[in-house]
Coordinates of C-alpha atoms in Angstrom, one line a residue:
Chain A
M1 CA 65.7 116.9 44.9
I2 CA 62.8 115.1 43.2
P3 CA 63.1 112.5 40.4
S4 CA 62.4 115.0 37.7
I5 CA 65.3 117.2 38.6
P6 CA 68.6 115.5 37.7
Q7 CA 71.1 115.2 40.6
P8 CA 74.7 114.1 40.6
R9 CA 74.9 110.3 41.0
G10 CA 77.1 110.6 44.1
V11 CA 74.5 112.6 46.0
R12 CA 71.8 110.2 45.0
L13 CA 73.9 107.2 46.2
I14 CA 74.7 108.9 49.5
Y15 CA 71.0 109.8 50.1
K16 CA 70.0 106.2 49.4
A17 CA 72.7 104.8 51.7
Y18 CA 71.4 107.1 54.5
V19 CA 67.9 105.8 53.9
V20 CA 69.1 102.2 54.1
A21 CA 71.2 102.9 57.2
F22 CA 68.1 104.5 58.9
F23 CA 65.9 101.5 58.3
L24 CA 68.7 99.1 59.6
W25 CA 69.0 101.3 62.7
L26 CA 65.1 101.0 63.1
A27 CA 65.2 97.2 62.8
L28 CA 68.4 96.6 64.8
P29 CA 67.1 96.5 68.4
L30 CA 64.0 94.5 67.4
V31 CA 66.1 92.0 65.6
A32 CA 68.5 91.7 68.6
V33 CA 65.6 91.1 71.0
S34 CA 64.1 88.5 68.7
V35 CA 67.3 86.6 68.0
F36 CA 68.3 86.2 71.6
A37 CA 64.9 84.7 72.5
F38 CA 66.3 81.5 71.0
N39 CA 69.8 81.6 72.7
D40 CA 70.4 78.5 74.9
S41 CA 72.0 80.5 77.7
Q42 CA 71.0 82.1 80.9
F43 CA 71.7 85.6 79.6
P44 CA 70.4 87.4 76.5
S45 CA 73.8 88.2 75.3
L46 CA 76.7 86.8 73.4
P47 CA 78.2 84.2 73.2
W48 CA 75.7 82.2 71.2
E49 CA 75.1 78.9 72.9
G50 CA 72.9 77.2 70.3
F51 CA 69.3 77.3 69.3
T52 CA 66.5 76.5 71.7
W53 CA 62.7 76.8 72.1
G54 CA 63.3 76.6 75.9
W55 CA 62.4 80.2 76.7
F56 CA 59.0 79.7 75.3
F57 CA 58.0 76.1 76.3
G58 CA 60.7 75.0 78.8
D59 CA 59.1 73.7 82.1
A60 CA 62.0 73.0 84.3
R61 CA 64.8 75.0 85.9
P62 CA 67.1 76.6 84.7
Q63 CA 64.9 77.2 81.5
I64 CA 61.3 78.1 82.5
G65 CA 59.7 79.2 79.4
L66 CA 57.2 82.0 79.3
F67 CA 54.3 79.5 78.9
H68 CA 55.1 78.0 82.3
E69 CA 56.0 81.2 84.1
R70 CA 53.0 82.1 86.3
R71 CA 54.0 85.7 87.0
I72 CA 54.4 86.6 83.3
L73 CA 51.3 84.7 82.2
S74 CA 49.1 86.4 84.8
S75 CA 50.4 89.8 83.9
I76 CA 49.7 89.2 80.3
W77 CA 46.1 88.5 81.3
T78 CA 46.1 91.6 83.5
S79 CA 47.2 93.6 80.5
V80 CA 44.5 92.1 78.2
F81 CA 41.8 92.7 80.8
V82 CA 42.9 96.4 81.3
A83 CA 43.3 97.0 77.6
F84 CA 39.9 95.4 76.8
W85 CA 38.0 97.7 79.2
V86 CA 40.1 100.8 78.3
S87 CA 39.3 100.3 74.6
L88 CA 35.6 99.5 75.1
L89 CA 35.2 102.7 77.2
A90 CA 37.3 104.9 75.0
V91 CA 35.5 103.8 71.8
T92 CA 32.1 104.3 73.5
V93 CA 32.9 107.8 74.8
G94 CA 34.9 108.5 71.7
T95 CA 31.8 107.8 69.5
T96 CA 29.5 110.0 71.7
N97 CA 32.1 112.8 71.5
A98 CA 32.5 112.5 67.8
F99 CA 28.6 112.8 67.4
L100 CA 28.4 115.7 69.8
F101 CA 31.1 117.8 68.1
N102 CA 29.9 116.8 64.6
R103 CA 26.2 117.3 65.0
Y104 CA 25.8 120.2 67.5
S105 CA 27.0 123.8 67.5
F106 CA 26.6 125.2 71.0
R107 CA 28.1 127.8 73.3
G108 CA 31.4 126.6 74.7
R109 CA 31.9 124.1 71.8
G110 CA 35.4 125.4 70.9
F111 CA 36.4 125.5 74.5
L112 CA 35.3 121.9 75.1
Y113 CA 37.0 120.8 71.9
V114 CA 40.4 122.3 73.1
L115 CA 39.8 120.7 76.5
M116 CA 39.1 117.5 74.8
L117 CA 42.6 117.7 73.1
L118 CA 44.4 118.6 76.2
P119 CA 45.0 115.1 77.6
L120 CA 47.3 114.5 74.6
V121 CA 49.7 117.3 75.8
V122 CA 49.7 116.5 79.5
P123 CA 52.7 114.2 80.3
G124 CA 51.5 110.7 81.2
I125 CA 53.1 110.8 84.5
V126 CA 51.2 114.0 85.6
L127 CA 47.9 112.4 84.5
G128 CA 48.9 109.4 86.7
I129 CA 49.7 111.5 89.8
S130 CA 46.8 113.8 89.4
I131 CA 44.3 110.9 89.3
L132 CA 46.1 109.3 92.2
I133 CA 45.8 112.4 94.4
F134 CA 42.1 112.9 93.5
S135 CA 41.1 109.3 94.0
S136 CA 42.8 109.0 97.3
R137 CA 41.2 112.2 98.5
V138 CA 37.8 110.9 97.5
A139 CA 38.6 107.5 99.2
G140 CA 39.7 109.4 102.3
T141 CA 36.6 111.5 102.4
V142 CA 34.3 108.5 102.0
Q143 CA 36.0 106.6 104.6
D144 CA 35.8 109.6 107.1
L145 CA 32.2 110.1 106.4
S146 CA 30.8 106.5 106.2
G147 CA 33.6 104.3 107.4
L148 CA 33.7 102.4 104.2
Y149 CA 37.0 101.3 102.6
V150 CA 36.6 101.7 98.8
E151 CA 39.0 99.3 97.2
A152 CA 38.4 100.7 93.7
L153 CA 39.8 104.1 94.6
R154 CA 43.1 102.9 95.9
P155 CA 46.0 102.1 93.5
G156 CA 44.9 99.1 91.4
L157 CA 43.4 98.0 88.2
P158 CA 40.3 100.2 88.3
L159 CA 42.6 103.3 88.6
V160 CA 44.9 102.0 85.9
I161 CA 41.9 101.6 83.6
A162 CA 40.7 105.2 84.5
G163 CA 44.2 106.6 84.0
Q164 CA 44.7 105.1 80.6
F165 CA 41.1 105.9 79.6
S166 CA 41.7 109.5 80.5
F167 CA 43.9 110.1 77.4
I168 CA 43.2 107.2 75.1
T169 CA 39.7 108.6 74.7
T170 CA 41.1 111.6 72.9
I171 CA 42.7 109.5 70.3
A172 CA 39.6 107.4 69.8
T173 CA 37.6 110.7 69.5
L174 CA 39.9 111.9 66.8
V175 CA 39.9 108.6 64.8
I176 CA 36.2 108.4 64.9
S177 CA 35.6 112.1 64.1
A178 CA 37.9 111.9 61.1
R179 CA 35.4 109.3 59.6
L180 CA 32.2 110.8 60.8
I181 CA 33.1 114.2 59.1
K182 CA 33.1 112.4 55.7
F183 CA 29.7 110.9 56.2
D184 CA 26.9 112.1 53.9
R185 CA 24.0 113.3 56.1
S186 CA 21.5 112.9 53.3
L187 CA 21.8 109.1 53.8
E188 CA 20.5 109.5 57.3
E189 CA 17.8 111.8 56.1
A190 CA 16.7 109.2 53.5
A191 CA 16.3 106.7 56.3
L192 CA 14.2 109.2 58.2
N193 CA 12.1 109.9 55.1
L194 CA 11.4 106.2 54.8
G195 CA 10.0 106.3 58.3
A196 CA 12.9 105.2 60.5
S197 CA 13.1 106.7 63.9
P198 CA 16.3 108.9 64.5
L199 CA 17.9 106.2 66.7
T200 CA 17.1 103.4 64.1
A201 CA 18.6 105.6 61.3
V202 CA 21.9 106.1 63.3
R203 CA 22.0 102.4 64.2
T204 CA 21.4 101.0 60.8
I205 CA 23.1 103.6 58.6
T206 CA 25.7 105.7 60.5
I207 CA 27.1 103.1 62.8
P208 CA 27.8 100.6 59.9
Y209 CA 29.4 103.4 58.0
L210 CA 31.7 104.2 61.0
M211 CA 32.6 100.6 61.7
P212 CA 36.1 100.7 60.1
A213 CA 36.9 103.8 62.3
L214 CA 35.4 102.1 65.4
V215 CA 37.5 98.9 64.8
G216 CA 40.5 101.0 64.1
A217 CA 40.0 103.1 67.3
F218 CA 39.5 99.9 69.3
V219 CA 42.8 98.3 68.0
V220 CA 44.8 101.5 68.5
A221 CA 43.3 102.0 72.0
F222 CA 44.1 98.3 72.8
L223 CA 47.7 98.7 71.8
M224 CA 48.2 102.0 73.4
S225 CA 46.8 100.6 76.7
F226 CA 48.9 97.4 76.4
E227 CA 52.1 99.3 76.0
N228 CA 51.4 102.1 78.3
F229 CA 54.0 102.6 81.1
N230 CA 54.1 106.1 82.6
T231 CA 50.4 106.5 83.7
T232 CA 50.2 102.9 84.8
L233 CA 53.4 103.2 86.8
M234 CA 51.8 105.7 89.1
L235 CA 48.5 104.0 89.6
V236 CA 49.4 100.3 89.7
G237 CA 48.6 98.2 92.7
S238 CA 49.5 94.5 93.4
D239 CA 48.2 93.2 90.1
A240 CA 50.8 94.4 87.6
P241 CA 50.2 94.6 83.8
L242 CA 52.9 93.2 81.6
T243 CA 54.9 96.3 81.0
I244 CA 55.3 96.9 84.8
T245 CA 56.3 93.2 85.5
M246 CA 58.9 93.3 82.6
F247 CA 60.2 96.6 84.0
D248 CA 60.7 95.0 87.3
R249 CA 62.3 91.9 85.9
L250 CA 64.6 94.0 83.8
K251 CA 65.9 95.9 86.8
E252 CA 66.7 92.6 88.5
G253 CA 68.7 91.4 85.6
S254 CA 67.1 89.4 82.9
T255 CA 67.0 85.9 81.4
P256 CA 66.0 85.3 77.7
V257 CA 62.5 84.6 78.8
L258 CA 62.0 88.4 78.5
N259 CA 63.1 88.2 74.9
A260 CA 60.6 85.5 74.4
V261 CA 57.8 87.7 75.8
S262 CA 58.9 90.6 73.7
L263 CA 58.9 88.5 70.5
L264 CA 55.4 87.3 71.4
L265 CA 54.3 90.9 72.0
M266 CA 55.8 91.9 68.6
V267 CA 53.9 89.1 66.9
G268 CA 50.7 89.9 68.7
S269 CA 50.7 93.5 67.9
G270 CA 51.7 92.7 64.3
V271 CA 48.6 90.5 63.9
L272 CA 46.4 93.2 65.5
A273 CA 47.8 95.8 63.0
L274 CA 47.1 93.5 60.1
V275 CA 43.6 92.9 61.3
M276 CA 43.1 96.7 61.4
I277 CA 44.6 97.3 58.0
S278 CA 42.4 94.6 56.5
F279 CA 39.3 96.2 58.1
Q280 CA 40.2 99.6 56.7
R281 CA 40.5 98.3 53.2
R282 CA 36.9 96.9 53.1
Chain B
M1 CA 12.5 119.0 76.6
T2 CA 12.6 118.3 72.9
P3 CA 14.1 115.0 71.7
G4 CA 16.9 117.0 70.1
R5 CA 17.9 118.6 73.4
L6 CA 17.6 115.4 75.2
S7 CA 20.0 113.6 72.8
F8 CA 22.3 116.6 73.0
F9 CA 22.6 116.3 76.8
L10 CA 23.0 112.5 76.5
L11 CA 26.0 113.1 74.2
L12 CA 27.3 115.8 76.4
A13 CA 27.3 113.9 79.6
P14 CA 30.0 111.4 78.8
L15 CA 32.3 114.2 77.6
V16 CA 31.7 116.3 80.7
L17 CA 32.1 113.3 83.1
W18 CA 35.3 112.1 81.5
L19 CA 37.0 115.6 81.3
G20 CA 35.6 116.7 84.7
L21 CA 36.3 113.6 86.8
L22 CA 39.6 112.5 85.1
I23 CA 41.2 115.7 83.9
V24 CA 39.9 119.0 85.3
I25 CA 39.2 118.1 89.0
P26 CA 42.2 115.9 89.5
H27 CA 44.5 118.7 88.2
I28 CA 42.7 121.2 90.5
D29 CA 43.1 118.8 93.5
M30 CA 46.8 118.4 92.5
A31 CA 47.2 122.2 92.5
L32 CA 45.7 122.3 95.9
V33 CA 48.0 119.6 97.3
S34 CA 51.0 121.2 95.9
L35 CA 50.0 124.5 97.7
R36 CA 50.0 123.1 101.1
A37 CA 52.6 122.0 103.6
R38 CA 52.3 119.2 106.2
V39 CA 52.7 120.5 109.8
A40 CA 51.7 117.4 111.6
P41 CA 50.4 113.9 110.6
G42 CA 47.1 114.7 108.9
E43 CA 47.3 118.4 109.4
Y44 CA 48.1 120.8 106.7
T45 CA 48.4 124.5 106.1
P46 CA 48.4 126.5 102.9
S47 CA 51.9 127.3 101.9
L48 CA 54.2 128.0 99.0
Q49 CA 57.0 126.0 100.6
N50 CA 57.0 123.2 97.9
Y51 CA 57.6 125.7 95.2
A52 CA 60.2 127.5 97.2
D53 CA 62.0 124.1 97.7
F54 CA 61.9 123.6 94.0
F55 CA 63.6 127.0 93.3
T56 CA 66.0 126.9 96.1
Q57 CA 67.3 123.3 96.0
P58 CA 70.0 123.1 93.3
L59 CA 69.4 119.4 92.7
Y60 CA 65.8 120.0 91.7
L61 CA 66.4 123.0 89.6
V62 CA 69.5 121.6 87.9
T63 CA 67.6 118.3 87.1
F64 CA 64.7 120.2 85.8
A65 CA 66.9 122.4 83.5
R66 CA 68.9 119.4 82.3
T67 CA 65.7 117.5 81.4
A68 CA 64.3 120.4 79.5
I69 CA 67.6 121.1 77.6
M70 CA 68.2 117.3 76.8
S71 CA 64.5 117.1 75.6
I72 CA 65.0 120.1 73.2
L73 CA 68.2 118.4 72.0
A74 CA 66.5 115.1 71.5
T75 CA 63.7 116.9 69.5
A76 CA 66.3 118.7 67.3
I77 CA 68.2 115.5 66.6
T78 CA 65.0 113.6 65.8
L79 CA 64.0 116.4 63.4
I80 CA 67.4 116.4 61.5
I81 CA 67.5 112.6 61.3
G82 CA 63.8 112.2 60.4
F83 CA 63.5 115.0 57.8
P84 CA 65.5 113.4 55.0
I85 CA 63.6 110.2 55.6
S86 CA 60.2 111.8 55.4
Y87 CA 61.3 113.7 52.3
Y88 CA 62.5 110.5 50.7
I89 CA 59.3 108.7 51.5
A90 CA 57.1 111.6 50.4
K91 CA 58.9 112.8 47.3
I92 CA 61.3 110.3 46.0
A93 CA 60.0 106.9 46.6
K94 CA 57.1 106.0 44.4
G95 CA 54.1 103.6 44.5
R96 CA 54.5 100.4 46.4
S97 CA 58.0 101.1 47.8
Q98 CA 56.6 104.4 49.2
A99 CA 53.8 102.6 51.0
S100 CA 56.0 99.9 52.3
L101 CA 58.8 102.3 53.5
F102 CA 56.0 104.2 55.4
L103 CA 54.8 101.0 56.9
M104 CA 58.3 99.9 57.9
C105 CA 58.6 103.3 59.9
L106 CA 55.5 102.4 61.8
I107 CA 56.4 98.8 62.7
P108 CA 58.9 99.3 65.5
F109 CA 56.2 101.5 67.3
W110 CA 53.6 98.8 67.4
V111 CA 55.8 97.2 70.0
S112 CA 56.1 98.5 73.6
E113 CA 58.8 101.1 74.5
L114 CA 60.0 98.7 76.9
V115 CA 60.9 96.1 74.3
R116 CA 62.7 98.8 72.2
T117 CA 64.7 99.8 75.2
F118 CA 65.4 96.3 76.0
G119 CA 66.8 95.9 72.5
W120 CA 69.2 98.7 72.9
I121 CA 70.4 97.2 76.2
I122 CA 71.2 94.0 74.6
L123 CA 73.1 95.8 71.9
L124 CA 75.0 98.3 74.0
R125 CA 75.9 96.7 77.3
E126 CA 79.3 95.4 78.3
T127 CA 78.4 91.9 77.4
G128 CA 76.3 93.1 74.4
V129 CA 76.4 92.5 70.8
I130 CA 78.3 95.7 69.7
S131 CA 81.0 95.2 72.3
G132 CA 81.3 91.6 71.3
L133 CA 81.6 92.6 67.6
L134 CA 84.2 95.2 68.4
Q135 CA 86.3 92.6 70.3
W136 CA 85.9 90.1 67.5
A137 CA 86.9 92.6 64.9
G138 CA 90.0 93.5 67.0
L139 CA 89.0 97.0 67.6
A140 CA 88.8 96.5 71.3
D141 CA 90.7 94.2 73.5
Q142 CA 88.3 94.2 76.4
P143 CA 84.5 94.6 76.9
V144 CA 83.2 98.1 76.1
E145 CA 80.5 99.5 78.3
M146 CA 78.3 101.8 76.1
L147 CA 75.3 101.9 78.3
Y148 CA 74.4 104.0 81.3
N149 CA 75.5 107.4 79.9
D150 CA 73.9 110.5 78.2
S151 CA 74.5 109.3 74.6
A152 CA 72.8 106.0 75.2
M153 CA 69.9 107.8 76.7
M154 CA 69.8 110.3 73.8
L155 CA 69.8 107.4 71.4
G156 CA 67.0 105.7 73.1
L157 CA 64.9 109.0 73.3
V158 CA 65.5 109.6 69.6
Y159 CA 64.7 106.1 68.7
T160 CA 61.5 106.0 70.8
S161 CA 60.0 109.2 69.3
M162 CA 61.1 109.0 65.7
L163 CA 57.7 107.8 64.4
F164 CA 56.0 111.0 65.8
M165 CA 58.3 113.1 63.7
V166 CA 58.3 111.1 60.5
V167 CA 54.5 110.6 60.2
P168 CA 53.4 114.3 60.3
L169 CA 56.4 115.4 58.2
T170 CA 55.6 112.8 55.6
T171 CA 52.0 113.7 55.5
T172 CA 52.7 117.5 55.0
L173 CA 55.6 116.8 52.5
E174 CA 53.3 114.6 50.5
S175 CA 50.9 117.5 49.9
L176 CA 53.7 119.6 48.3
D177 CA 53.3 119.6 44.6
D178 CA 56.3 118.6 42.6
A179 CA 55.6 121.4 40.1
V180 CA 56.3 123.9 42.9
I181 CA 59.7 122.5 43.4
E182 CA 60.4 122.3 39.7
A183 CA 59.3 126.0 39.4
G184 CA 61.8 126.8 42.2
Y185 CA 64.6 125.2 40.1
D186 CA 63.3 126.9 36.9
L187 CA 63.6 130.3 38.5
G188 CA 67.2 129.7 39.2
G189 CA 67.1 128.2 42.7
N190 CA 69.6 125.6 43.7
G191 CA 69.0 122.5 46.0
F192 CA 69.6 124.5 49.2
S193 CA 67.5 127.6 48.4
V194 CA 64.6 125.5 47.2
L195 CA 64.9 123.5 50.4
R196 CA 65.0 126.7 52.5
E197 CA 62.4 128.8 50.7
I198 CA 59.9 126.2 49.5
V199 CA 60.1 122.8 51.1
I200 CA 60.6 123.9 54.7
P201 CA 58.0 126.7 54.8
H202 CA 55.5 124.2 53.3
A203 CA 56.4 121.5 55.9
M204 CA 56.1 123.9 58.8
P205 CA 52.9 122.6 60.2
G206 CA 54.3 119.0 60.2
I207 CA 57.5 120.2 61.7
V208 CA 55.7 122.0 64.5
S209 CA 53.3 119.1 65.3
G210 CA 56.2 116.6 65.2
C211 CA 58.4 118.8 67.4
I212 CA 55.6 119.3 69.9
V213 CA 54.9 115.6 70.4
V214 CA 58.5 114.5 70.4
F215 CA 59.4 117.2 72.9
M216 CA 56.5 116.2 75.2
L217 CA 57.3 112.5 75.0
S218 CA 60.9 113.1 75.8
L219 CA 60.1 115.5 78.7
G220 CA 57.6 113.1 80.3
N221 CA 59.7 109.9 79.5
Y222 CA 60.5 107.8 82.5
L223 CA 61.6 104.4 81.1
T224 CA 64.4 105.4 78.8
P225 CA 66.3 107.6 81.1
T226 CA 65.9 105.0 83.9
M227 CA 67.0 102.0 81.7
L228 CA 69.6 103.6 79.5
G229 CA 70.8 106.7 81.4
G230 CA 73.6 106.5 84.0
K231 CA 73.8 107.6 87.6
D232 CA 74.3 111.2 86.6
S233 CA 71.5 111.4 84.0
L234 CA 68.7 112.0 86.6
W235 CA 65.5 112.9 84.7
F236 CA 62.8 115.1 86.2
T237 CA 60.1 112.3 86.0
Q238 CA 62.4 110.3 88.3
L239 CA 62.2 112.9 91.0
I240 CA 58.4 113.0 90.8
Y241 CA 58.3 109.2 91.0
S242 CA 60.6 109.1 94.1
Q243 CA 58.7 111.8 95.9
F244 CA 55.4 109.9 95.3
I245 CA 56.3 106.3 95.7
V246 CA 59.5 106.2 97.6
R247 CA 59.4 109.2 100.0
F248 CA 55.6 109.6 100.1
N249 CA 55.9 113.4 100.0
W250 CA 52.9 114.0 97.8
E251 CA 52.9 117.8 98.4
L252 CA 56.4 118.2 96.8
G253 CA 55.7 115.6 94.2
A254 CA 52.5 117.4 93.1
A255 CA 54.5 120.7 93.0
F256 CA 57.0 118.9 90.7
G257 CA 54.2 117.6 88.6
F258 CA 53.0 121.2 88.0
C259 CA 56.4 122.4 87.1
L260 CA 56.6 119.6 84.6
L261 CA 53.2 120.4 83.3
G262 CA 54.1 124.2 83.2
A263 CA 57.3 123.6 81.2
S264 CA 55.7 121.4 78.7
S265 CA 52.6 123.6 78.2
L266 CA 54.8 126.7 77.8
I267 CA 57.0 125.1 75.1
V268 CA 53.9 123.8 73.3
W269 CA 52.2 127.2 73.5
G270 CA 55.3 129.0 72.5
M271 CA 56.0 126.9 69.4
L272 CA 52.2 127.3 68.4
R273 CA 52.6 131.0 68.9
L274 CA 55.9 131.3 67.1
T275 CA 54.6 129.5 64.0
G276 CA 51.0 130.8 64.0
Q277 CA 49.5 127.3 64.4
T278 CA 46.6 126.3 66.6
L279 CA 46.3 123.2 68.8
E280 CA 43.1 122.0 66.8
R281 CA 44.8 122.2 63.5
T282 CA 48.1 120.6 64.7
M283 CA 46.5 117.7 66.4
G284 CA 44.0 117.3 63.7
E285 CA 46.6 116.9 61.1
G286 CA 48.9 114.7 63.3
S287 CA 46.4 111.9 63.6

């Protein structure tokens, strides 16, 4: 079943039809979501009532567009805030991890490496509840001992950031390690021979070499944080990120404003993906 | 302390803080909480009561078994649907069409799972697109409800995890040399025996890592069963959520969490053992 081995035409046609059907199936729900963002009706469903931009820009009932809906706008900002901090922390720790595993051999290295991979195989909801339990125990202990109420340890954005960071860091580490392994150490040694201090050598030689991986890891972390649901669900407080807000809205029954948000998300992540790909090419 | 040792400890510190404070200690604490019972407000005694509850209450055990079986089923379906696609991308498509097909597989997964699920709701519900099309075509004379049942949920699970099957499969299949397949045919093999004795053994690492990730994602999924599943398709994560957030019974919820973690670790470990893979290799290749 490779091009150099002849196959009956019928088999080839059926195979091709299957592949086409598969890609239609992949596209179907996304197309449906996008199309109904422009339906001039209260419900994202048939019949088609005509084209409108109202679910994006409308500012009066019954069509309040997403750019005039306070709850959605503020949860988009919450998501951006969370995703920014998660990505920044994950890339920072991912970089130090990559250097640690790449440059040092020490006792317990293999054990730590497996431990570092584990967050990927722990279900997100379990990560969420374990952090929830631990942080509220710490908060309780602090309160008993000193009487202080530590807001950051109660469900809310700091915990959401910690929860997402706990597994996204593994991915950032893997992305950055994959590029660091390919780095030619003699370039760094050349810098050292020319009189650079070790830190200067890493800053001026190794980090620029790693830049595509750092940007890639940042974008991947940002997108994963933005669309995370399971871990966030267990740790969220009163400021809900976008996925949680949309989930609550969907349960109430939806208007096409959710389609508009979804389309915006698709465009946003598409743009980010393009940015990343163009960085990788350089 | 030499500068080399100093920088070693500076690099070690973030790793240890991260894994210690966010992974290891919280899980130990979760174990402790799951092993206690509340006797009075604020008073606890060590007990196995929560695990005993899990094994004696039919609702919990049945939900758990159902979730595990449905996740295995979802993994199998994803593999069967995804394999021919990966094979097509890796071996039959060439050049630019190969790259763009691969990219097209990735695109749906750049958007949130919520958006994908929402898409299926729009398509499948009673007032949805497919129901409308069926009526328009005269195949149905009243609205058809296709949402809120196990098939809809299965469709959602397979759709959501397809990427994690196709990407590792395509990567391993690409590394299979065409000449090996040709040799199989030259030695008198037919399409089926070449597939069974050459292609599948070669693709095994990709199959394993794809299956592990898909199984885990299905087992731990909350959104898809909640949005697409019906009243009878209770998912184990929903039990955990209700113990934590609705009933505030953290002890039982933590025990459930451990059962979920145990099941997922057991299956991952079993699959690795069965196929002689290691976590390092599987995860390294999958990313």
